[in-house]
Structures are given as C-alpha cells and as structure tokens.
Amino acid sequence: MPTKKNAGSKTKSKRATRARRTGVWRTAANSDRHELYELAVQEVVAECDFIEKAWRAHRGRLATTIREDFCGTAKACTEWARRRPNNQAIGVDLDRSVILWGERRHRAHLPASIASRITILEANVLEVETPAVETILAMNFSYFIFKERETLVRYFRKCFESLSDDGLLLCDAYGGSEAHSEVEEERSLDGFTYVWDQNQYNPITGDVVNHIHFRFPDGSELKRAFTYRWRLWSLPEIQDAMREAGFANTTVYWEGTDHKTGGGNGIFKPSRRGEACAGWIAYIVAEKRARTTRRAVSRRK
Ligand SMILES: C[S@@+](CC[C@H](N)C(=O)[O-])C[C@H]1O[C@@H](n2cnc3c(N)ncnc32)[C@H](O)[C@@H]1O
C-alpha cells in the first residue's frame, strides 16, 4: 500500500537484507501470502489507537463496539477485543478462505474471554445486517472497490444505518501525484521485499489496478499475491459521498512529515489544508450526528 512521500524523497529499492528468520530463509515456496500481507501492510495497533483518539476527540469518551468492514484476516478485530475487557468486534468479509485463515492464525489461540467478543460474518458489506455499532472501520482503501458513485454512497448509507446515533465511520484514503502514475515501490522487510505495483491508471475513469508482489533473497517471487481493481477516489469526492449518505460531518486527519526522511511521521491530525506531495495517506472520520457542544446544550436548557 502507498506511504507518504514528499516530492524528491527517495523510494527504497534495495533487496531484503535481513533474510534469515529463525534460521529459515524465506522463499516463495515456503511463504504464506496472508502472513506476508499482515507483516508488510497491516498496522492494527495504530488503527485501534486511532479509533480511541477519534472517539476522545469527537465524542469525549471511548467506544466499545467496532465493525471491521472488509476485515480479511480480521486482525484489527482481535486487537480491539484484546485491548479492553468490554470491547466487542464484528468483522465482515465475503471471502471465506481469508476468514478461515484468520480463524486458524488468530482467533483459535485466543482465550474464550476474548474470542467470545469477536464475531466474524461472511457477507457483503453492502448487504450485511448487524446490531448497531459505535464504530465502523474500513481500512487499507478497501471501499475503493466501489467504482460507481451510486454504489459508494450506498455503502456509506449502509454504514450510517448500522451505526449508533453518535457513531463514527473511520476509513483511509491515498493520493498524491504518484498515485496517478504507473510505478513500483519496494520496501525491504524481514527476509522479503514487499512490492506495491501501481500497474494501471486510467485518467478518464479514475480506475486503477494495483498488485502486491513479494520477492525473496533466492530470486523467487510471489507475483501478484494480491490484486486490487479500484477507483482512485479523491478526498472531496469521498467526503461529498459521505454527506450525501447522511453523515453530519467529516474530518480529514492529515499525516505530519518526518523532516529527516521526507516521508510521513505516523502522526495524523485534523486538518483543512494538505500538501501537494508525491504520495500521501489520510484518515477520514465521518460523524453520524454532529457533536453537541456545551453552548448548544446550555441553549436548550
Ligand atoms: C484490501 S483487503 C483489506 C484487508 C484488511 N481490512 C486490511 O486493512 O488490510 C480487502 C478485503 O475486502 C474484501 N471484500 C471485497 N469486497 C467486499 C464486499 N463487498 N463485502 C465484504 N468484503 C469485501 C476482500 O475479500 C478482502 O479480504
């Protein structure tokens, strides 16, 4: 997945250097694509930290219930249920194979006190029916799969209806000048190289085809381990669609810059002004109902 890059900052291109892991070299033949995806892409601790930060900022309290849409292995559900004894998580994905992988890898090893607070549904997020939740999480740009505006609004409306009255929808987006280019970005990780391949971009429709490849020190490769056929939605388009779906307010959290590397510093703050950088990722918080301010409360008395 893309990362923040200012114009002129360098893209890493070296091959994996730390190739040994518990004495076994990673190769395409002995690697599991879901495991590598989680290692390379997912940051569920940061995601759950962000949920808590958003709830404190927008509602002045913490949430207990989340629904992780497009949950894949549902690692965020596991992290959420783990971190507080009252937390509850629902994961939704339509791919049974990835749900089962997450069950074997994560949920089967949890104590019953945690596992019992996680529910995974094999369903389409456009149709799923769940009890009202406080938070819906749609991460790693998964909703970009909805290419028609009508479908995007339908998805956001479904989220709106599934949220409690003060609920928040949290999702991410990416963009920047490089997002409109056909480029490959490599990242050297523990015993393998992660490759984000922006393979096709159609400026007329906004459609993109992105692949993830994993390359190994022995020269082997898991080519096209994952493929995403998306529409590259812009932040104003996404926020307009959210408001059309009924959300009262949207806030973009923009990532700060690490001035040594020119990349992102991992700190996201509410902002009305971004930078025209080569690559960025941002969070969007959509509030079902606008925050009730103290002044508004006292006026009603
Ligand atoms: C990019 S992965 C995201 C995995 C995980 N949420 C993450 O943050 O890394 C997209 C996932 O969305 C699922 N998916 C795609 N369309 C869906 C839909 N309409 N309803 C539910 N899941 C869907 C796919 O099966 C896949 O597991």
Short mmCIF file of C-alpha atoms and ligand atoms in Angstrom, two decimals:
data_model
loop_
_atom_site.label_atom_id
_atom_site.label_comp_id
_atom_site.label_asym_id
_atom_site.label_seq_id
_atom_site.Cartn_x
_atom_site.Cartn_y
_atom_site.Cartn_z
CA MET A 1 0.00 0.00 0.00
CA PRO A 2 1.21 3.56 -0.57
CA THR A 3 3.02 5.68 2.01
CA LYS A 4 3.57 9.42 2.43
CA LYS A 5 6.31 10.82 0.18
CA ASN A 6 7.20 14.43 -0.41
CA ALA A 7 8.41 15.42 -3.84
CA GLY A 8 12.06 14.45 -4.11
CA SER A 9 12.02 11.95 -1.24
CA LYS A 10 13.54 8.67 -2.20
CA THR A 11 11.74 5.39 -2.75
CA LYS A 12 13.57 2.47 -1.22
CA SER A 13 14.71 -0.05 -3.77
CA LYS A 14 17.19 -2.31 -2.06
CA ARG A 15 16.56 -6.04 -1.78
CA ALA A 16 15.88 -7.68 1.57
CA THR A 17 18.99 -7.65 3.71
CA ARG A 18 17.78 -9.40 6.86
CA ALA A 19 16.89 -12.59 5.06
CA ARG A 20 17.19 -15.10 7.89
CA ARG A 21 14.26 -15.74 10.19
CA THR A 22 14.60 -18.40 12.86
CA GLY A 23 17.29 -20.00 10.72
CA VAL A 24 15.00 -20.49 7.69
CA TRP A 25 15.30 -18.40 4.53
CA ARG A 26 12.00 -17.14 3.26
CA THR A 27 11.26 -18.25 -0.28
CA ALA A 28 8.14 -18.10 -2.44
CA ALA A 29 7.62 -21.83 -1.83
CA ASN A 30 7.68 -21.67 2.00
CA SER A 31 5.82 -18.36 2.42
CA ASP A 32 2.18 -17.64 3.12
CA ARG A 33 0.77 -14.59 1.31
CA HIS A 34 -1.60 -13.63 4.14
CA GLU A 35 1.22 -13.72 6.68
CA LEU A 36 3.41 -11.52 4.47
CA TYR A 37 0.49 -9.14 3.84
CA GLU A 38 -0.05 -8.71 7.57
CA LEU A 39 3.68 -8.11 8.12
CA ALA A 40 4.01 -5.64 5.25
CA VAL A 41 0.73 -3.76 5.25
CA GLN A 42 -1.25 -4.00 8.43
CA GLU A 43 -0.85 -1.74 11.45
CA VAL A 44 -3.73 -2.81 13.64
CA VAL A 45 -2.28 -1.36 16.86
CA ALA A 46 -2.05 2.06 15.19
CA GLU A 47 -5.57 1.60 13.76
CA CYS A 48 -7.05 0.80 17.18
CA ASP A 49 -5.08 3.67 18.74
CA PHE A 50 -6.62 5.90 16.08
CA ILE A 51 -10.15 4.69 16.93
CA GLU A 52 -9.54 5.66 20.56
CA LYS A 53 -8.04 9.03 19.56
CA ALA A 54 -11.01 9.79 17.30
CA TRP A 55 -13.53 8.87 19.99
CA ARG A 56 -11.79 11.03 22.57
CA ALA A 57 -11.61 13.96 20.12
CA HIS A 58 -15.11 13.72 18.64
CA ARG A 59 -17.16 12.29 21.49
CA GLY A 60 -15.10 12.82 24.66
CA ARG A 61 -15.25 9.13 25.58
CA LEU A 62 -14.08 5.74 24.35
CA ALA A 63 -16.12 3.35 22.23
CA THR A 64 -16.55 -0.34 22.97
CA THR A 65 -18.07 -1.73 19.75
CA ILE A 66 -16.47 -1.78 16.31
CA ARG A 67 -17.32 -3.35 12.99
CA GLU A 68 -14.32 -4.00 10.76
CA ASP A 69 -15.62 -3.98 7.18
CA PHE A 70 -13.54 -5.77 4.51
CA CYS A 71 -11.90 -7.42 7.54
CA GLY A 72 -9.81 -10.02 5.70
CA THR A 73 -7.96 -11.92 8.45
CA ALA A 74 -9.75 -9.67 11.00
CA LYS A 75 -6.57 -8.82 12.83
CA ALA A 76 -7.98 -5.44 13.90
CA CYS A 77 -10.98 -7.23 15.49
CA THR A 78 -8.54 -9.35 17.50
CA GLU A 79 -6.51 -6.34 18.62
CA TRP A 80 -9.70 -4.46 19.56
CA ALA A 81 -11.15 -7.30 21.65
CA ARG A 82 -7.78 -7.83 23.33
CA ARG A 83 -7.22 -4.29 24.49
CA ARG A 84 -10.19 -3.77 26.85
CA PRO A 85 -12.40 -6.34 28.61
CA ASN A 86 -15.67 -4.73 27.40
CA ASN A 87 -14.61 -4.28 23.79
CA GLN A 88 -16.62 -6.13 21.14
CA ALA A 89 -15.79 -6.56 17.45
CA ILE A 90 -17.65 -7.72 14.38
CA GLY A 91 -15.69 -8.48 11.20
CA VAL A 92 -17.30 -8.63 7.74
CA ASP A 93 -15.71 -10.10 4.62
CA LEU A 94 -17.13 -12.02 1.69
CA ASP A 95 -14.09 -14.26 1.19
CA ARG A 96 -14.47 -17.43 3.25
CA SER A 97 -10.86 -18.52 2.68
CA VAL A 98 -9.37 -15.39 4.29
CA ILE A 99 -11.85 -15.59 7.18
CA LEU A 100 -10.79 -19.19 7.84
CA TRP A 101 -7.11 -18.24 7.65
CA GLY A 102 -7.71 -15.55 10.32
CA GLU A 103 -9.62 -18.06 12.45
CA ARG A 104 -6.73 -20.55 12.37
CA ARG A 105 -3.97 -17.97 12.79
CA HIS A 106 -5.50 -15.54 15.30
CA ARG A 107 -8.82 -16.39 16.88
CA ALA A 108 -8.29 -20.12 17.56
CA HIS A 109 -5.48 -19.26 20.01
CA LEU A 110 -7.34 -16.62 21.98
CA PRO A 111 -8.73 -17.28 25.46
CA ALA A 112 -12.53 -17.74 25.37
CA SER A 113 -12.93 -14.48 27.32
CA ILE A 114 -11.56 -12.60 24.28
CA ALA A 115 -12.69 -14.84 21.41
CA SER A 116 -16.30 -14.69 22.64
CA ARG A 117 -16.32 -10.93 21.99
CA ILE A 118 -15.42 -11.33 18.29
CA THR A 119 -17.99 -12.25 15.62
CA ILE A 120 -16.97 -12.78 12.01
CA LEU A 121 -19.60 -12.66 9.26
CA GLU A 122 -19.11 -13.96 5.75
CA ALA A 123 -21.14 -11.29 3.98
CA ASN A 124 -21.18 -8.41 1.55
CA VAL A 125 -20.74 -5.06 3.33
CA LEU A 126 -23.42 -3.61 1.04
CA GLU A 127 -26.00 -6.02 2.44
CA VAL A 128 -24.85 -7.10 5.89
CA GLU A 129 -27.20 -6.62 8.84
CA THR A 130 -25.55 -6.15 12.22
CA PRO A 131 -26.60 -4.77 15.62
CA ALA A 132 -25.84 -1.05 15.92
CA VAL A 133 -22.13 -0.44 16.46
CA GLU A 134 -20.31 2.68 17.62
CA THR A 135 -17.50 2.48 15.08
CA ILE A 136 -17.15 1.18 11.54
CA LEU A 137 -13.62 0.71 10.25
CA ALA A 138 -12.92 0.44 6.51
CA MET A 139 -9.16 0.35 6.15
CA ASN A 140 -6.50 -0.08 3.52
CA PHE A 141 -8.67 1.64 0.93
CA SER A 142 -10.93 -1.40 0.58
CA TYR A 143 -14.04 0.67 -0.24
CA PHE A 144 -12.25 1.92 -3.40
CA ILE A 145 -13.61 -1.35 -4.83
CA PHE A 146 -16.91 0.54 -5.32
CA LYS A 147 -16.26 2.30 -8.62
CA GLU A 148 -19.68 3.84 -9.21
CA ARG A 149 -20.58 6.88 -7.12
CA GLU A 150 -24.04 5.42 -6.53
CA THR A 151 -22.51 2.26 -5.02
CA LEU A 152 -20.09 4.27 -2.89
CA VAL A 153 -22.99 6.33 -1.47
CA ARG A 154 -24.99 3.12 -0.95
CA TYR A 155 -22.10 1.68 1.07
CA PHE A 156 -21.77 4.83 3.19
CA ARG A 157 -25.55 4.86 3.71
CA LYS A 158 -25.37 1.25 4.90
CA CYS A 159 -22.66 2.31 7.37
CA PHE A 160 -24.78 5.26 8.51
CA GLU A 161 -27.74 2.95 9.22
CA SER A 162 -25.53 0.43 11.05
CA LEU A 163 -24.05 3.00 13.44
CA SER A 164 -25.37 4.04 16.84
CA ASP A 165 -26.64 7.64 16.98
CA ASP A 166 -23.27 9.08 17.96
CA GLY A 167 -21.33 6.58 15.82
CA LEU A 168 -18.22 7.23 13.74
CA LEU A 169 -17.14 5.80 10.40
CA LEU A 170 -13.35 5.68 10.08
CA CYS A 171 -11.61 4.99 6.81
CA ASP A 172 -8.43 5.82 4.98
CA ALA A 173 -7.57 7.13 1.52
CA TYR A 174 -4.44 7.65 -0.54
CA GLY A 175 -3.41 10.04 -3.26
CA GLY A 176 -0.71 12.46 -4.43
CA SER A 177 0.92 12.97 -7.80
CA GLU A 178 2.47 9.48 -7.78
CA ALA A 179 -0.91 7.86 -7.21
CA HIS A 180 -1.70 8.86 -10.79
CA SER A 181 1.41 7.16 -12.14
CA GLU A 182 2.23 3.60 -13.07
CA VAL A 183 5.12 2.97 -10.67
CA GLU A 184 6.50 0.25 -8.41
CA GLU A 185 7.59 0.91 -4.85
CA GLU A 186 9.73 -1.62 -2.97
CA ARG A 187 10.16 -1.96 0.78
CA SER A 188 12.78 -4.21 2.31
CA LEU A 189 11.33 -6.17 5.24
CA ASP A 190 12.37 -9.08 7.43
CA GLY A 191 13.53 -11.67 4.90
CA PHE A 192 11.47 -10.48 1.97
CA THR A 193 10.78 -7.47 -0.22
CA TYR A 194 7.28 -6.03 -0.41
CA VAL A 195 6.40 -4.52 -3.78
CA TRP A 196 3.47 -2.14 -4.28
CA ASP A 197 2.89 -2.12 -8.03
CA GLN A 198 0.61 0.64 -9.33
CA ASN A 199 0.22 -1.23 -12.57
CA GLN A 200 -2.51 0.71 -14.37
CA TYR A 201 -4.11 4.11 -14.01
CA ASN A 202 -6.86 5.33 -16.32
CA PRO A 203 -7.21 9.11 -16.08
CA ILE A 204 -10.59 9.04 -17.82
CA THR A 205 -12.36 6.76 -15.33
CA GLY A 206 -10.01 7.03 -12.34
CA ASP A 207 -9.74 3.23 -12.38
CA VAL A 208 -6.52 1.70 -11.07
CA VAL A 209 -5.12 -1.82 -10.99
CA ASN A 210 -2.64 -2.35 -8.17
CA HIS A 211 -0.73 -5.54 -7.38
CA ILE A 212 1.24 -6.64 -4.35
CA HIS A 213 4.25 -8.87 -5.11
CA PHE A 214 6.62 -10.46 -2.60
CA ARG A 215 10.24 -11.09 -3.64
CA PHE A 216 12.75 -13.24 -1.82
CA PRO A 217 16.55 -13.29 -1.49
CA ASP A 218 16.84 -16.54 -3.52
CA GLY A 219 15.29 -14.72 -6.51
CA SER A 220 11.88 -16.39 -6.16
CA GLU A 221 8.72 -14.30 -6.17
CA LEU A 222 5.06 -14.45 -5.20
CA LYS A 223 3.94 -12.43 -8.19
CA ARG A 224 0.52 -10.75 -7.95
CA ALA A 225 -0.05 -12.20 -4.47
CA PHE A 226 -2.90 -9.68 -4.25
CA THR A 227 -4.60 -7.59 -6.95
CA TYR A 228 -6.87 -4.61 -6.36
CA ARG A 229 -9.11 -3.18 -9.09
CA TRP A 230 -10.20 0.10 -7.60
CA ARG A 231 -11.28 3.61 -8.41
CA LEU A 232 -8.91 6.25 -7.07
CA TRP A 233 -11.38 8.43 -5.19
CA SER A 234 -10.30 11.91 -4.08
CA LEU A 235 -10.83 13.25 -0.55
CA PRO A 236 -13.50 15.78 -1.63
CA GLU A 237 -15.37 13.10 -3.60
CA ILE A 238 -15.32 10.73 -0.63
CA GLN A 239 -16.50 13.39 1.83
CA ASP A 240 -19.27 14.55 -0.53
CA ALA A 241 -20.48 10.94 -0.82
CA MET A 242 -20.42 10.57 2.97
CA ARG A 243 -22.51 13.70 3.45
CA GLU A 244 -24.94 12.56 0.75
CA ALA A 245 -25.29 9.29 2.67
CA GLY A 246 -26.40 11.28 5.74
CA PHE A 247 -23.23 11.87 7.75
CA ALA A 248 -23.40 15.22 9.52
CA ASN A 249 -19.71 15.99 9.49
CA THR A 250 -16.41 14.73 8.08
CA THR A 251 -12.87 15.44 9.28
CA VAL A 252 -9.68 14.63 7.42
CA TYR A 253 -6.69 13.61 9.55
CA TRP A 254 -3.52 14.50 7.64
CA GLU A 255 -0.14 12.91 8.38
CA GLY A 256 2.77 15.06 9.55
CA THR A 257 6.17 14.96 7.83
CA ASP A 258 9.35 13.41 9.17
CA HIS A 259 11.76 16.09 8.01
CA LYS A 260 14.77 13.74 8.07
CA THR A 261 13.28 11.24 5.62
CA GLY A 262 10.73 13.40 3.78
CA GLY A 263 8.18 10.65 4.49
CA GLY A 264 5.27 10.53 6.91
CA ASN A 265 5.85 10.66 10.68
CA GLY A 266 2.86 8.48 11.59
CA ILE A 267 1.11 11.34 13.44
CA PHE A 268 -2.30 12.21 11.98
CA LYS A 269 -4.03 15.46 12.95
CA PRO A 270 -7.33 17.06 11.88
CA SER A 271 -6.55 19.41 9.03
CA ARG A 272 -8.23 21.62 6.44
CA ARG A 273 -5.02 22.05 4.43
CA GLY A 274 -2.95 19.20 2.98
CA GLU A 275 0.26 19.34 0.98
CA ALA A 276 0.59 18.66 -2.75
CA CYS A 277 3.10 15.89 -2.10
CA ALA A 278 4.05 12.92 -4.28
CA GLY A 279 2.24 10.44 -2.06
CA TRP A 280 0.01 10.72 0.98
CA ILE A 281 -2.35 8.65 3.05
CA ALA A 282 -5.03 10.18 5.26
CA TYR A 283 -7.77 9.09 7.64
CA ILE A 284 -11.34 10.34 7.37
CA VAL A 285 -13.68 10.43 10.35
CA ALA A 286 -17.39 10.72 9.43
CA GLU A 287 -19.75 11.58 12.28
CA LYS A 288 -23.29 10.28 12.08
CA ARG A 289 -24.56 13.15 14.19
CA ALA A 290 -22.69 16.40 14.75
CA ARG A 291 -21.05 16.77 18.11
CA THR A 292 -23.28 18.51 20.67
CA THR A 293 -21.27 21.43 22.01
CA ARG A 294 -21.57 22.77 25.55
CA ARG A 295 -23.03 26.00 24.20
CA ALA A 296 -25.70 24.11 22.28
CA VAL A 297 -26.56 22.13 25.41
CA SER A 298 -26.90 25.24 27.58
CA ARG A 299 -29.01 27.00 24.93
CA ARG A 300 -31.52 24.17 25.05
CA LYS A 301 -31.97 24.45 28.82
C1 LIG B 1 -7.52 -4.78 0.82
S1 LIG B 1 -8.21 -6.19 1.66
C2 LIG B 1 -8.34 -5.43 3.23
C3 LIG B 1 -8.00 -6.29 4.40
C4 LIG B 1 -7.94 -5.56 5.72
N1 LIG B 1 -9.17 -4.84 6.01
C5 LIG B 1 -6.79 -4.58 5.79
O1 LIG B 1 -7.00 -3.48 6.32
O2 LIG B 1 -5.68 -4.84 5.40
C6 LIG B 1 -9.87 -6.19 1.02
C7 LIG B 1 -10.80 -7.25 1.60
O3 LIG B 1 -12.13 -6.85 1.26
C8 LIG B 1 -12.90 -8.00 0.97
N2 LIG B 1 -14.08 -7.53 0.19
C9 LIG B 1 -14.10 -7.02 -1.06
N3 LIG B 1 -15.35 -6.63 -1.40
C10 LIG B 1 -16.15 -6.88 -0.32
C11 LIG B 1 -17.53 -6.68 -0.05
N4 LIG B 1 -18.35 -6.13 -0.96
N5 LIG B 1 -18.01 -7.06 1.15
C12 LIG B 1 -17.17 -7.61 2.07
N6 LIG B 1 -15.85 -7.82 1.88
C13 LIG B 1 -15.33 -7.45 0.69
C14 LIG B 1 -11.94 -8.93 0.25
O4 LIG B 1 -12.38 -10.26 0.34
C15 LIG B 1 -10.63 -8.65 1.02
O5 LIG B 1 -10.46 -9.56 2.07
#
